[in-house]
mmCIF file of C-alpha atoms in Angstrom:
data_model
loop_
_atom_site.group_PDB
_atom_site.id
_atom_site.type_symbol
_atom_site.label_atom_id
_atom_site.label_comp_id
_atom_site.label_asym_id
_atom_site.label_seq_id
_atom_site.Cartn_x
_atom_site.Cartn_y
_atom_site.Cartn_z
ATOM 1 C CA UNK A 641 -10.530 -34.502 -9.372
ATOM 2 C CA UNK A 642 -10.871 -31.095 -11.192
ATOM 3 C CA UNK A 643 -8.547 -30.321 -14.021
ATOM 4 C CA UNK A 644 -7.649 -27.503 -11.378
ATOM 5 C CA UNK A 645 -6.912 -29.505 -8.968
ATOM 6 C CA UNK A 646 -4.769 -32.032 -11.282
ATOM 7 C CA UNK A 647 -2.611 -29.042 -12.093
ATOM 8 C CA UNK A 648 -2.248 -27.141 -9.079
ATOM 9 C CA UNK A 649 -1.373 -30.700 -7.577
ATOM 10 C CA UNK A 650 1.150 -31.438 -9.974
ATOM 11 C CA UNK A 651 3.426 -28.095 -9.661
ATOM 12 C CA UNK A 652 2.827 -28.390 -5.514
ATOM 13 C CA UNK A 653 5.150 -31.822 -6.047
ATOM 14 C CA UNK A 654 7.191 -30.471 -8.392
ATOM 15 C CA UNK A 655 7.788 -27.084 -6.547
ATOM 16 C CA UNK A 656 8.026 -25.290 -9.602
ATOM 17 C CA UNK A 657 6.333 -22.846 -12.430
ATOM 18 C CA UNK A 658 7.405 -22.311 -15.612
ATOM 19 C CA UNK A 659 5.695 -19.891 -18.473
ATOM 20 C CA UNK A 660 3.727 -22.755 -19.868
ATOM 21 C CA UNK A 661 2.008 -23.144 -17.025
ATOM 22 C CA UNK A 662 0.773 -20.394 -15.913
ATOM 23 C CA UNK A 663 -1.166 -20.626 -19.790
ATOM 24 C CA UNK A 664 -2.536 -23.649 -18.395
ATOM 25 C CA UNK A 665 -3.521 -21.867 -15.338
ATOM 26 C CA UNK A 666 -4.974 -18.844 -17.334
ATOM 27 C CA UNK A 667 -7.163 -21.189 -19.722
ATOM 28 C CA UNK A 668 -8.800 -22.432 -16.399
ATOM 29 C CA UNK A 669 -9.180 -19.777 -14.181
ATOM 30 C CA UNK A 670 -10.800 -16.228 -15.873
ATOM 31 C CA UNK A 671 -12.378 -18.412 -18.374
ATOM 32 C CA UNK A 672 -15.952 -17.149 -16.985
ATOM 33 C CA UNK A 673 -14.517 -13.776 -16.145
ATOM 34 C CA UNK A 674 -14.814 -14.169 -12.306
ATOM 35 C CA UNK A 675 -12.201 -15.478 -9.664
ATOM 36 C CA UNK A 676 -14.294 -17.548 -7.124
ATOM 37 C CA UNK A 677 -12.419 -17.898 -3.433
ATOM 38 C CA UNK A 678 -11.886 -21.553 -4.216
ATOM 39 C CA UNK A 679 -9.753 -20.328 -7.297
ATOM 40 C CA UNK A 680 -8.002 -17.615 -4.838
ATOM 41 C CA UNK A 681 -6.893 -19.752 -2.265
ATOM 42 C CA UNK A 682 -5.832 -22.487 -4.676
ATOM 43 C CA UNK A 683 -3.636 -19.865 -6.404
ATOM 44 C CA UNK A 684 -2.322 -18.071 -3.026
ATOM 45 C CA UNK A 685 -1.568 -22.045 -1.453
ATOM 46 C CA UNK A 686 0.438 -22.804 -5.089
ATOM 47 C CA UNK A 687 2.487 -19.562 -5.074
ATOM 48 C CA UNK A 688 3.458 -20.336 -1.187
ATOM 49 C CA UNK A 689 4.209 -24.277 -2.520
ATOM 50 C CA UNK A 690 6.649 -23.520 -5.550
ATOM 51 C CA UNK A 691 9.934 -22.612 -4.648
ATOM 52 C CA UNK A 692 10.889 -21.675 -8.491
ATOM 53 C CA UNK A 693 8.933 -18.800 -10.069
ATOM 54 C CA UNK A 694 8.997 -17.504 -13.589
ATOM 55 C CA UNK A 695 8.178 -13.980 -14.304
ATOM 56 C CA UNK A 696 5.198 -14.715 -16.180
ATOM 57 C CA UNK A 697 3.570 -16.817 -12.700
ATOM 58 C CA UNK A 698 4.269 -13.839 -11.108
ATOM 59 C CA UNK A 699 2.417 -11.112 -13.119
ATOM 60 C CA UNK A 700 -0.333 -13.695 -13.468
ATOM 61 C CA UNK A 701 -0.915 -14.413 -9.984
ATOM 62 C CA UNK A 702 -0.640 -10.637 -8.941
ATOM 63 C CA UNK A 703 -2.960 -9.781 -11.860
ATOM 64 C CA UNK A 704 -5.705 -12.718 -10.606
ATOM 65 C CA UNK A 705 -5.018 -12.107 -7.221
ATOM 66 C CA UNK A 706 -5.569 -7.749 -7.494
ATOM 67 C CA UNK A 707 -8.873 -8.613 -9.733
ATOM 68 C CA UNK A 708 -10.302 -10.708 -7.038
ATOM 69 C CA UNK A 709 -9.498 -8.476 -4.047
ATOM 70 C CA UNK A 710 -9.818 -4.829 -5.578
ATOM 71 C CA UNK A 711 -12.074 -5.219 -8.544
ATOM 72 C CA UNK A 712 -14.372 -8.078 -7.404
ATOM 73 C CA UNK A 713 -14.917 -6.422 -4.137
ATOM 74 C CA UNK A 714 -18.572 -4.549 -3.337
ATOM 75 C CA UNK A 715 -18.369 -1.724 -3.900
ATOM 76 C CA UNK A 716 -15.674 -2.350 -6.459
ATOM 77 C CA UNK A 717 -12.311 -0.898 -5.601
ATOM 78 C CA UNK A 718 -13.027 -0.226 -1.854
ATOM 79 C CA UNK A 719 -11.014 -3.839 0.002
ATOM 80 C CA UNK A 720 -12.894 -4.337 3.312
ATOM 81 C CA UNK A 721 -11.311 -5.405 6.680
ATOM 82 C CA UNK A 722 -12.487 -9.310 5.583
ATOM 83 C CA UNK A 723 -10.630 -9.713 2.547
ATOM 84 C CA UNK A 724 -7.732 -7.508 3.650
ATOM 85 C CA UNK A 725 -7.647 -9.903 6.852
ATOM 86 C CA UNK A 726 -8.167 -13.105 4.503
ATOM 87 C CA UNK A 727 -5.445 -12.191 2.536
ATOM 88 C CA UNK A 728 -2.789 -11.296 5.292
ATOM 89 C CA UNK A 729 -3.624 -14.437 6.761
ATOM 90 C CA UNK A 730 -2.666 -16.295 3.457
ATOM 91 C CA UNK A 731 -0.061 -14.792 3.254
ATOM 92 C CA UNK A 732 1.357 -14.826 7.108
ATOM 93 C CA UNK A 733 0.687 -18.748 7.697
ATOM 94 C CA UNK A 734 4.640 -19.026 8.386
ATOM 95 C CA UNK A 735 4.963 -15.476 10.246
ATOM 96 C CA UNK A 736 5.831 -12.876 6.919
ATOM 97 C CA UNK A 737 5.804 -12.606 3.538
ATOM 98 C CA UNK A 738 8.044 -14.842 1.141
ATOM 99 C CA UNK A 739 7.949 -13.743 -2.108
ATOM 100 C CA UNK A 740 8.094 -11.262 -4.647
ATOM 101 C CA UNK A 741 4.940 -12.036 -5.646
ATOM 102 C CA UNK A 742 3.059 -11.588 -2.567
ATOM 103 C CA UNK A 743 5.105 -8.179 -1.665
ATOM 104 C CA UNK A 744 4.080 -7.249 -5.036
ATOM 105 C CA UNK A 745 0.630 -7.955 -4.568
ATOM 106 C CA UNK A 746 0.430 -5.836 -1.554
ATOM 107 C CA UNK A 747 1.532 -2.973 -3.144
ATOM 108 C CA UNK A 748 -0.372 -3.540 -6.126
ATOM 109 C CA UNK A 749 -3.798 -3.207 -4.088
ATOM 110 C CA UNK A 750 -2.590 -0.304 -2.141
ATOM 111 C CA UNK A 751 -1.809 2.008 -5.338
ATOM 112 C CA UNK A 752 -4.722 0.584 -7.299
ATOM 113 C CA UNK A 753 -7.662 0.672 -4.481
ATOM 114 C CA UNK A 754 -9.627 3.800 -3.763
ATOM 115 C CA UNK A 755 -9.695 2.432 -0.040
ATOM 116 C CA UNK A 756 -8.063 -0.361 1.525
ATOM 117 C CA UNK A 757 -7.629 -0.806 5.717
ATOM 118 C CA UNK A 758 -4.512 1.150 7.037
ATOM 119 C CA UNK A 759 -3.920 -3.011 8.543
ATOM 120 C CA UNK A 760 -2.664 -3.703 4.779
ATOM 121 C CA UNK A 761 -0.471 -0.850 4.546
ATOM 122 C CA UNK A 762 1.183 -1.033 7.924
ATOM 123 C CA UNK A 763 1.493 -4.655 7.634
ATOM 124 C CA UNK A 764 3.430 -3.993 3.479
ATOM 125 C CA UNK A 765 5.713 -1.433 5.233
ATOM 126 C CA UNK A 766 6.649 -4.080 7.941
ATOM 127 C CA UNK A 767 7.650 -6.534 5.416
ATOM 128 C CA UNK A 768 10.335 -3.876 4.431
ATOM 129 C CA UNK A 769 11.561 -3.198 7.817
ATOM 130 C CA UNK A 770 12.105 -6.893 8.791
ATOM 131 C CA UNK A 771 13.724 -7.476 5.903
ATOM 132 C CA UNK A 772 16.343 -3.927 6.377
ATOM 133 C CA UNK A 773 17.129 -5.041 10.093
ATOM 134 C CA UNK A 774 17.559 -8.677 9.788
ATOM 135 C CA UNK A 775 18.858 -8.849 6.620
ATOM 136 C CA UNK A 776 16.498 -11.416 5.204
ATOM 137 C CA UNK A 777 12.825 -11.638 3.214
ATOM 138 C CA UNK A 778 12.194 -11.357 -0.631
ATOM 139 C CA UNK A 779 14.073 -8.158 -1.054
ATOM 140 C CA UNK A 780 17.041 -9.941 -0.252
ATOM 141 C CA UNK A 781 16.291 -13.354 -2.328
ATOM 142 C CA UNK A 782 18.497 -13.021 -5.776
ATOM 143 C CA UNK A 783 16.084 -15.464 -7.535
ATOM 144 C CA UNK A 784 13.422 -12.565 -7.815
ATOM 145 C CA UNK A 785 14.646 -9.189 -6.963
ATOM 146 C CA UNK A 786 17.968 -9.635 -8.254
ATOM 147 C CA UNK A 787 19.888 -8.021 -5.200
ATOM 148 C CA UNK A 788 20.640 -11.041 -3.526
ATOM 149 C CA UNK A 789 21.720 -11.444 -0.058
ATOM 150 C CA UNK A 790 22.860 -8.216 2.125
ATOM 151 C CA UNK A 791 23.894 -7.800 5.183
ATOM 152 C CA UNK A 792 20.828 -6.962 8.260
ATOM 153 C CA UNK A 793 21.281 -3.290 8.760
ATOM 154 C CA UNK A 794 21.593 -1.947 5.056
ATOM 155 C CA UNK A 795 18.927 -0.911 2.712
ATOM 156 C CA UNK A 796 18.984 -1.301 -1.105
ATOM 157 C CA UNK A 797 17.643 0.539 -3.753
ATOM 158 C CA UNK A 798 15.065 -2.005 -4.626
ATOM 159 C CA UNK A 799 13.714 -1.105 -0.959
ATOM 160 C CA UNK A 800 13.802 2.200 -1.346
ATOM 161 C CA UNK A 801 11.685 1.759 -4.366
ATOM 162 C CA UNK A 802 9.235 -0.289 -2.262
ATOM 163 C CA UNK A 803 8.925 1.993 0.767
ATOM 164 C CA UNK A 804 8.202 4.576 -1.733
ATOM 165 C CA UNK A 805 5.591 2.880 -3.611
ATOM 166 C CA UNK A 806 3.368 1.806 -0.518
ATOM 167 C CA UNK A 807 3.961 5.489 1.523
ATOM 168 C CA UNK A 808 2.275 7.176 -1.250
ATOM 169 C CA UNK A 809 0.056 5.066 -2.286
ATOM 170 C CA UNK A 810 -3.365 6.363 -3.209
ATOM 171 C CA UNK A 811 -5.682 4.077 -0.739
ATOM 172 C CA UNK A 812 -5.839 4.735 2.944
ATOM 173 C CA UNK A 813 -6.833 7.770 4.757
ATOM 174 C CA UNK A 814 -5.059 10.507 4.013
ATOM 175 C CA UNK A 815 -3.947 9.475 1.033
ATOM 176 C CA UNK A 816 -0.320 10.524 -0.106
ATOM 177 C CA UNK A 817 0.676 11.559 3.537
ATOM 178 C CA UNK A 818 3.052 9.920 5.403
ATOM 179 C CA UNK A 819 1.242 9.583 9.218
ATOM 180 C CA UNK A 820 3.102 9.746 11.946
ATOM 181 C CA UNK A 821 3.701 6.262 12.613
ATOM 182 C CA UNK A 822 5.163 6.260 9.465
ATOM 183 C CA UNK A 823 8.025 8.739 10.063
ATOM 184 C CA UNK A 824 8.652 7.192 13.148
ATOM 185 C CA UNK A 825 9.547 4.252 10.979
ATOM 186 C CA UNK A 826 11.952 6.142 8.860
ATOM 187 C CA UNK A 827 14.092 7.127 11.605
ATOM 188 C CA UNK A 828 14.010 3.298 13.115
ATOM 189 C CA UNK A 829 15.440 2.223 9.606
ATOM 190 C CA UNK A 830 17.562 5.818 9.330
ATOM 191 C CA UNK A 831 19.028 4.896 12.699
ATOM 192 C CA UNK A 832 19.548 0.872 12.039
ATOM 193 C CA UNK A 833 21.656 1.827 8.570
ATOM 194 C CA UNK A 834 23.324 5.585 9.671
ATOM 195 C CA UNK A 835 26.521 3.586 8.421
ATOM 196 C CA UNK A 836 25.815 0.986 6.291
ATOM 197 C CA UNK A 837 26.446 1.235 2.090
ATOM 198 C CA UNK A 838 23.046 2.254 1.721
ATOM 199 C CA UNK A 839 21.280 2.763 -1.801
ATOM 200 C CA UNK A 840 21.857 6.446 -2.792
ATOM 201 C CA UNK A 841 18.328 7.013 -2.872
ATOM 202 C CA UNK A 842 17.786 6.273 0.619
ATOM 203 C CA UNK A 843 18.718 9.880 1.628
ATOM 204 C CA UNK A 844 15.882 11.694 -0.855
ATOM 205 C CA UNK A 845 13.290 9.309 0.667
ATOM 206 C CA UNK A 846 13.726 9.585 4.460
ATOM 207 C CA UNK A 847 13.768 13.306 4.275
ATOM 208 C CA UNK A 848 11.004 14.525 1.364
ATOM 209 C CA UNK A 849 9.139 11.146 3.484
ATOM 210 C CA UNK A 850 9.225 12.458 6.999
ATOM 211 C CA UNK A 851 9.259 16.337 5.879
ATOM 212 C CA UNK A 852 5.714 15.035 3.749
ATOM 213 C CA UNK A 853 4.517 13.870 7.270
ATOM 214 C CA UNK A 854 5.468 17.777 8.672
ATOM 215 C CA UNK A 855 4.227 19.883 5.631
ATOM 216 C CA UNK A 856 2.070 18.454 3.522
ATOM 217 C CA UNK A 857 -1.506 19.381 2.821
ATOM 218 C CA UNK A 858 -4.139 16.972 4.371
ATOM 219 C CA UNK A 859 -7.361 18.296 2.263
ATOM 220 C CA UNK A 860 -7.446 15.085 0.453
ATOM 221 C CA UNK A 861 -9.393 12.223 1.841
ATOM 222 C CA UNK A 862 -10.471 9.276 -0.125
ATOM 223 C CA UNK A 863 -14.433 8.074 0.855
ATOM 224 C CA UNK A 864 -14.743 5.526 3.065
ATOM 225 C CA UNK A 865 -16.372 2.286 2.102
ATOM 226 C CA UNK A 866 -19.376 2.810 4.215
ATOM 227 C CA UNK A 867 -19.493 6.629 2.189
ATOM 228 C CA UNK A 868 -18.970 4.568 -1.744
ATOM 229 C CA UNK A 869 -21.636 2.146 -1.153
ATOM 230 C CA UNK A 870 -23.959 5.508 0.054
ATOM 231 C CA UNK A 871 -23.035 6.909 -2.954
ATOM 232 C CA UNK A 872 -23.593 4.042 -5.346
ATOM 233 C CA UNK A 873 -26.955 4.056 -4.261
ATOM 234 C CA UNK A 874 -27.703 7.610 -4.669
ATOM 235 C CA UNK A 875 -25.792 7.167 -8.120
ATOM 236 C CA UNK A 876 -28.590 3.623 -8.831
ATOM 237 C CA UNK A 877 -31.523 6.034 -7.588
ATOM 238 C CA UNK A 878 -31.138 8.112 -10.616
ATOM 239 C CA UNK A 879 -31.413 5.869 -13.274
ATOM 240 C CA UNK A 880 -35.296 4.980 -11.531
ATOM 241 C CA UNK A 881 -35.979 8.502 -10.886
ATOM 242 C CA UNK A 882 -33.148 11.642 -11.211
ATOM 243 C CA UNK A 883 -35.989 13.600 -9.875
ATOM 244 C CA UNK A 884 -36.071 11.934 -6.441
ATOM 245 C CA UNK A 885 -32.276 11.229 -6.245
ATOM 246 C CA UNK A 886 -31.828 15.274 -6.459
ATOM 247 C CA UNK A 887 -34.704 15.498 -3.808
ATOM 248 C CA UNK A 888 -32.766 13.814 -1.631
ATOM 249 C CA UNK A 889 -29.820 15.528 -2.084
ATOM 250 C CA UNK A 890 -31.205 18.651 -1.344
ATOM 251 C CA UNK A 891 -33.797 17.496 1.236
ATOM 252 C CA UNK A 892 -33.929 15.623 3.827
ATOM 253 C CA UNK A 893 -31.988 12.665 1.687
ATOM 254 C CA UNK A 894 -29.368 14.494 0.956
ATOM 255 C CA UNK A 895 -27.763 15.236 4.508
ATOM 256 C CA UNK A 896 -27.031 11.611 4.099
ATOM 257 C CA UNK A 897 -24.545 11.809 1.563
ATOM 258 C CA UNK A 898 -21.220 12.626 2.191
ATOM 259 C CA UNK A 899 -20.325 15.546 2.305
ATOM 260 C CA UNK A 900 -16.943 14.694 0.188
ATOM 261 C CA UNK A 901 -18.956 12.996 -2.448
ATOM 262 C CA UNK A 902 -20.887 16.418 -3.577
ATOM 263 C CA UNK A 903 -17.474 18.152 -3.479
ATOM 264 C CA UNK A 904 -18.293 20.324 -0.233
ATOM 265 C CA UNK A 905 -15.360 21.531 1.262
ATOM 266 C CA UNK A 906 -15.809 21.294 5.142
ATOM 267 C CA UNK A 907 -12.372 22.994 5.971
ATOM 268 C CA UNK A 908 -11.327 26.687 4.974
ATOM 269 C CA UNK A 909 -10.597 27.258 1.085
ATOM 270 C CA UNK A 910 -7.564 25.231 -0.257
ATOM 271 C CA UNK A 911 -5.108 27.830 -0.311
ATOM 272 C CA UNK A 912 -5.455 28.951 2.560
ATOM 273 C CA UNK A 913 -5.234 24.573 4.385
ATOM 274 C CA UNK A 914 -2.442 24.418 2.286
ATOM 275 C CA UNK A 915 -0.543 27.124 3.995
ATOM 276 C CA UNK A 916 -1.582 26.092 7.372
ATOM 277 C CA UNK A 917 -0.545 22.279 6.584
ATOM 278 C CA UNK A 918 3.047 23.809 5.033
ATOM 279 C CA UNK A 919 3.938 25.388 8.328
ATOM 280 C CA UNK A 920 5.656 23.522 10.851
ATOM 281 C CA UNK A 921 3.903 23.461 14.372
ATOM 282 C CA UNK A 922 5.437 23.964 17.768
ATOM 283 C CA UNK A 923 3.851 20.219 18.529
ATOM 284 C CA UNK A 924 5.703 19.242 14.901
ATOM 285 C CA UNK A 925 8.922 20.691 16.132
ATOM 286 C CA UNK A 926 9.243 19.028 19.164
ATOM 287 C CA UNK A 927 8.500 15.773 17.623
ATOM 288 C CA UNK A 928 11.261 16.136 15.312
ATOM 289 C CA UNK A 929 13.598 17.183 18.331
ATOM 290 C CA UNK A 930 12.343 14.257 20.014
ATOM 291 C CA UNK A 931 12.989 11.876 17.317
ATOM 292 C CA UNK A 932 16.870 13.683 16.716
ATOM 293 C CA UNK A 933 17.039 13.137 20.440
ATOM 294 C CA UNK A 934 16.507 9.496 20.415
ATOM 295 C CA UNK A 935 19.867 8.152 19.648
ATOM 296 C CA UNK A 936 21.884 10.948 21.538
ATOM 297 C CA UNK A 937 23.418 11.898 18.143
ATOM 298 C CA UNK A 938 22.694 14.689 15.339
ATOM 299 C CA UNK A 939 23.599 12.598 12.299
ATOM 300 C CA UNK A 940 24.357 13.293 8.676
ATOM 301 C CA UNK A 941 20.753 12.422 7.336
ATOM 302 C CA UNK A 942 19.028 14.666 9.991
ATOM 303 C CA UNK A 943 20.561 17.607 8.931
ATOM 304 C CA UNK A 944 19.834 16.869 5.203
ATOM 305 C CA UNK A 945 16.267 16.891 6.792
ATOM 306 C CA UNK A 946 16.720 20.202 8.626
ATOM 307 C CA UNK A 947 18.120 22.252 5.417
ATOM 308 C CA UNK A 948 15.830 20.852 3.525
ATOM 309 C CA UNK A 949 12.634 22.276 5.642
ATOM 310 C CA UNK A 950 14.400 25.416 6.357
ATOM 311 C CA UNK A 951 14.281 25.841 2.643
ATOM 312 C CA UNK A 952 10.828 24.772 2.141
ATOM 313 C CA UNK A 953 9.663 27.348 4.543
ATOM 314 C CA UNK A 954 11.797 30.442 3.522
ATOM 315 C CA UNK A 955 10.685 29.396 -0.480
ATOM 316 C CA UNK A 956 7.143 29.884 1.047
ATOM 317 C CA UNK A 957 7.679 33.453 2.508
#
C-alpha cells in the first residue's frame, strides 16, 4: 500500500482532520508539482469521509483541488464540460453538496477561471437555494460557517455573501451579468423569505442583482475554450515564425481567429452599447411586471427595486 493510501485510509476510519495532517498530506501530494486524478479523487473521497474539518484541510484541499481543475486544465484556466462534470459528480454522489469545502471550491473556480460551463455555476447557485428553502446544507452547519442551524425560509448573511460571489463571478458567458434565469432565482428566494429575519444585506443584493440583469452592459464576453486554444496556437506560431503568425492574421489565417482575441469590436462603439444595455426594454418591463405579478402581491423589496431603477434611469438623462 502507498504511503497515500496508508494515510488517506487512516483519517477515512477515524473521520477526522486535524492541521498536522493535512502537512502530511502536503509532503505527499505537490511534491512533483502536479496533481494526478488518482491524487484528486483520493482527496475529494477523504473530504466527503471526515466528518471533522480543520481550517487548514480546508484551504488545502480547495487550493489542490482549484490547481488541478483550473490551472492543470488545457488550455490552462479554461475548465471543460469533463472536468466540470467529473467534479459535480464527486461532489453530488449523495444528491448536493456537504461541506464548506466543496461550496468553497465551487466558487473558487468560478471567480478564478477565465471560462468554466454555465452547468458549474447554475449547479453553485442551487446549493444556495436548497439550503434558503429547506433550511439545511453547509451554510447552515455551525461547525464551518459559524451560523448554525436556521430555520427553511430565511437567508443569512453568509448566503448573501455566497450568492454574491458566484453571480459575479468572472467565468461564464457574459461575465458579471446576472442572466435571466438568474433573476428569476432572486425573486423565488425574495418570495420564500418576504418575512423572515433576513440578513440586512439581502435587500442590496436582490435589487442591484436583478436591476444588473435589466441594465447592465453586455460588451464583455470572456473567449470560449474552443477560441483560447485557437489563440494559443497563433500565440506558439510566433515564436517559429512572427512573420507567418501575422500572415495569418491578416490573410487568409487570420479570419480564423477570434474576432475578440484581436480586440475587434463587432457591436457599435462602447458608449454608445452601454446606453442601449442601461435602458430598460418594453420586453424587460414586462418581465419585471410578470415576475411582481407572480405572487399577487407588490411587496416591500419590489419597490426598493422599482426606486432604485427609476433613479438609475433619470441619473442617466
Amino acid at each position: 500500500m502507498s504511503a497515500l493510501a496508508e494515510l488517506t485510509d487512516s483519517l477515512t476510519r477515524r473521520a477526522a482532520i486535524g492541521a498536522e495532517d493535512v502537512l502530511a498530506m502536503r509532503r505527499l501530494i505537490w511534491n512533483d508539482t502536479q496533481v494526478s486524478s488518482e491524487e484528486a479523487e483520493a482527496i475529494m473521497a477523504l473530504n466527503s469521509a471526515c466528518q471533522l474539518r480543520s481550517p487548514e484541510w480546508i484551504d488545502y484541499f480547495v487550493e489542490v483541488m482549484l490547481d488541478y481543475i483550473v490551472h492543470q486544465q488545457v488550455p490552462q484556466d479554461y475548465v471543460d464540460q469533463a472536468k466540470a462534470d467529473r467534479l459535480m459528480h464527486w461532489i453530488d454522489k449523495d444528491g448536493r453538496v456537504d461541506s464548506l469545502s466543496e461550496l468553497e471550491l465551487l466558487i473558487r473556480i468560478l471567480e478564478r477561471a477565465e471560462s468554466a460551463p454555465e452547468s458549474l455555476k447554475k449547479y453553485a447557485l442551487q446549493q444556495i437555494e436548497t439550503a434558503v428553502l429547506t433550511g439545511s446544507g453547509p451554510t447552515r452547519q455551525a461547525g464551518e460557517f459559524g451560523g448554525g442551524a436556521l430555520d427553511p425560509g430565511s437567508i443569512n448573511a453568509v448566503e448573501v455573501e455566497l450568492l454574491r460571489r458566484i453571480l459575479y463571478a468572472q467565468s461564464g458567458a457574459d461575465a458579471y451579468i446576472v442572466s435571466a434565469s438568474e433573476a428569476e432565482m432572486l425573486f423565488r428566494m425574495k418570495d420564500a423569505t418576504l418575512r423572515a429575519d433576513n440578513a440586512p444585506v439581502w435587500d442590496d443584493l436582490f435589487v442591484k442583482g436583478v436591476a444588473n440583469h435589466l441594465m447592465a452592459h453586455r460588451n464583455y464576453q470572456t473567449l470560449s475554450h474552443d477560441d483560447q486554444v485557437k489563440v494559443e496556437r497563433y500565440e506558439a506560431d510566433t515564436h517559429v515564425s512572427l512573420g507567418r503568425f501575422f500572415g495569418r492574421m491578416f490573410g487568409q489565417g487570420g479570419a480564423e481567429l477570434p474576432a475578440a482575441a484581436m480586440g475587434i469590436s463587432t457591436q457599435m462603439n462602447d458608449e454608445a452599447a452601454a446606453a442601449v444595455d442601461h435602458a430598460v426594454t418594453p420586453q424587460e418591463t414586462q418581465w419585471v411586471i410578470g415576475q411582481i405579478r407572480a405572487d399577487g402581491r407588490y411587496d416591500t423589496l419590489e419597490k426598493k427595486l422599482i426606486a432604485f431603477i427609476r433613479a438609475e434611469m433619470t441619473s442617466s438623462l
